[in-house]
């Protein structure tokens, strides 16, 4: 289930309850000739939850491991794309 489908549902999950969604993210990859391919659109499964913010509520990424930021190269990028989704959808 994508995040847009969760937002369109009649009921949102309870606050702080972790759900798994497919985030639409942009990745880089290596092509068949060994060159870099930029801006590959992919659906990536991530755990998220709703949390309270000073301006209301927002979506937040949930770590599966204590040091996930160290070994998961795209965790910070996915957090930024989720923050961008929060800015445009919830305001």
mmCIF file of C-alpha atoms in Angstrom:
data_model
loop_
_atom_site.group_PDB
_atom_site.id
_atom_site.type_symbol
_atom_site.label_atom_id
_atom_site.label_comp_id
_atom_site.label_asym_id
_atom_site.label_seq_id
_atom_site.Cartn_x
_atom_site.Cartn_y
_atom_site.Cartn_z
ATOM 1 C CA UNK A 1 0.000 0.000 0.000
ATOM 2 C CA UNK A 2 1.406 3.379 -0.935
ATOM 3 C CA UNK A 3 1.330 6.436 1.276
ATOM 4 C CA UNK A 4 -1.214 8.116 -0.999
ATOM 5 C CA UNK A 5 -3.567 5.156 -0.506
ATOM 6 C CA UNK A 6 -3.139 5.395 3.265
ATOM 7 C CA UNK A 7 -3.969 9.114 3.158
ATOM 8 C CA UNK A 8 -7.056 8.433 1.013
ATOM 9 C CA UNK A 9 -8.357 5.758 3.399
ATOM 10 C CA UNK A 10 -11.359 6.601 5.535
ATOM 11 C CA UNK A 11 -9.379 6.095 8.764
ATOM 12 C CA UNK A 12 -5.712 6.804 9.352
ATOM 13 C CA UNK A 13 -3.712 4.520 11.641
ATOM 14 C CA UNK A 14 -3.514 5.477 15.279
ATOM 15 C CA UNK A 15 -0.757 7.778 16.435
ATOM 16 C CA UNK A 16 2.633 6.059 16.910
ATOM 17 C CA UNK A 17 1.381 2.806 15.345
ATOM 18 C CA UNK A 18 3.948 1.489 12.867
ATOM 19 C CA UNK A 19 2.719 0.563 9.388
ATOM 20 C CA UNK A 20 4.583 -0.574 6.285
ATOM 21 C CA UNK A 21 4.084 1.471 3.124
ATOM 22 C CA UNK A 22 5.692 1.740 -0.272
ATOM 23 C CA UNK A 23 7.393 5.114 -0.689
ATOM 24 C CA UNK A 24 7.921 6.471 -4.193
ATOM 25 C CA UNK A 25 11.622 7.358 -4.116
ATOM 26 C CA UNK A 26 14.342 8.333 -6.580
ATOM 27 C CA UNK A 27 17.493 6.214 -6.780
ATOM 28 C CA UNK A 28 20.706 6.124 -8.801
ATOM 29 C CA UNK A 29 21.920 2.938 -10.443
ATOM 30 C CA UNK A 30 24.569 1.453 -12.692
ATOM 31 C CA UNK A 31 23.611 0.806 -16.298
ATOM 32 C CA UNK A 32 24.603 -2.098 -18.513
ATOM 33 C CA UNK A 33 27.599 -0.209 -19.897
ATOM 34 C CA UNK A 34 28.930 0.617 -16.439
ATOM 35 C CA UNK A 35 27.676 4.199 -16.471
ATOM 36 C CA UNK A 36 25.545 5.834 -13.824
ATOM 37 C CA UNK A 37 21.809 6.171 -14.388
ATOM 38 C CA UNK A 38 20.267 9.036 -12.442
ATOM 39 C CA UNK A 39 16.692 9.471 -11.247
ATOM 40 C CA UNK A 40 15.324 5.937 -11.275
ATOM 41 C CA UNK A 41 11.816 5.922 -9.770
ATOM 42 C CA UNK A 42 11.252 2.993 -7.412
ATOM 43 C CA UNK A 43 8.785 1.876 -4.785
ATOM 44 C CA UNK A 44 10.642 1.136 -1.570
ATOM 45 C CA UNK A 45 9.019 -0.538 1.452
ATOM 46 C CA UNK A 46 9.569 1.428 4.635
ATOM 47 C CA UNK A 47 8.075 1.461 8.120
ATOM 48 C CA UNK A 48 6.466 4.761 9.092
ATOM 49 C CA UNK A 49 4.287 6.123 11.892
ATOM 50 C CA UNK A 50 2.232 9.214 12.646
ATOM 51 C CA UNK A 51 3.673 11.499 15.320
ATOM 52 C CA UNK A 52 2.684 14.806 16.898
ATOM 53 C CA UNK A 53 4.499 17.923 15.804
ATOM 54 C CA UNK A 54 4.342 21.546 16.919
ATOM 55 C CA UNK A 55 2.162 22.251 13.872
ATOM 56 C CA UNK A 56 -0.062 19.167 14.191
ATOM 57 C CA UNK A 57 0.939 15.679 13.094
ATOM 58 C CA UNK A 58 3.315 14.290 10.482
ATOM 59 C CA UNK A 59 4.699 11.011 9.109
ATOM 60 C CA UNK A 60 8.063 9.789 10.388
ATOM 61 C CA UNK A 61 10.368 6.946 9.291
ATOM 62 C CA UNK A 62 10.921 4.142 11.783
ATOM 63 C CA UNK A 63 14.259 2.393 12.097
ATOM 64 C CA UNK A 64 14.283 -1.409 11.975
ATOM 65 C CA UNK A 65 17.731 -1.537 13.559
ATOM 66 C CA UNK A 66 19.495 0.646 16.120
ATOM 67 C CA UNK A 67 22.196 1.808 13.681
ATOM 68 C CA UNK A 68 20.210 1.770 10.468
ATOM 69 C CA UNK A 69 21.477 5.203 9.395
ATOM 70 C CA UNK A 70 25.008 3.762 9.262
ATOM 71 C CA UNK A 71 24.399 0.779 6.966
ATOM 72 C CA UNK A 72 21.286 1.927 5.065
ATOM 73 C CA UNK A 73 22.666 4.348 2.490
ATOM 74 C CA UNK A 74 19.247 5.667 1.395
ATOM 75 C CA UNK A 75 17.649 6.105 4.841
ATOM 76 C CA UNK A 76 18.445 9.822 5.005
ATOM 77 C CA UNK A 77 17.192 10.385 1.433
ATOM 78 C CA UNK A 78 13.946 8.571 2.225
ATOM 79 C CA UNK A 79 13.526 10.685 5.350
ATOM 80 C CA UNK A 80 13.914 13.843 3.257
ATOM 81 C CA UNK A 81 11.357 12.668 0.685
ATOM 82 C CA UNK A 82 8.928 11.840 3.495
ATOM 83 C CA UNK A 83 9.455 15.299 5.002
ATOM 84 C CA UNK A 84 8.747 16.791 1.585
ATOM 85 C CA UNK A 85 5.534 14.750 1.425
ATOM 86 C CA UNK A 86 4.584 16.072 4.878
ATOM 87 C CA UNK A 87 5.191 19.652 3.767
ATOM 88 C CA UNK A 88 3.067 19.446 0.591
ATOM 89 C CA UNK A 89 0.260 17.111 1.736
ATOM 90 C CA UNK A 90 -0.400 18.107 5.312
ATOM 91 C CA UNK A 91 -0.125 21.889 5.127
#
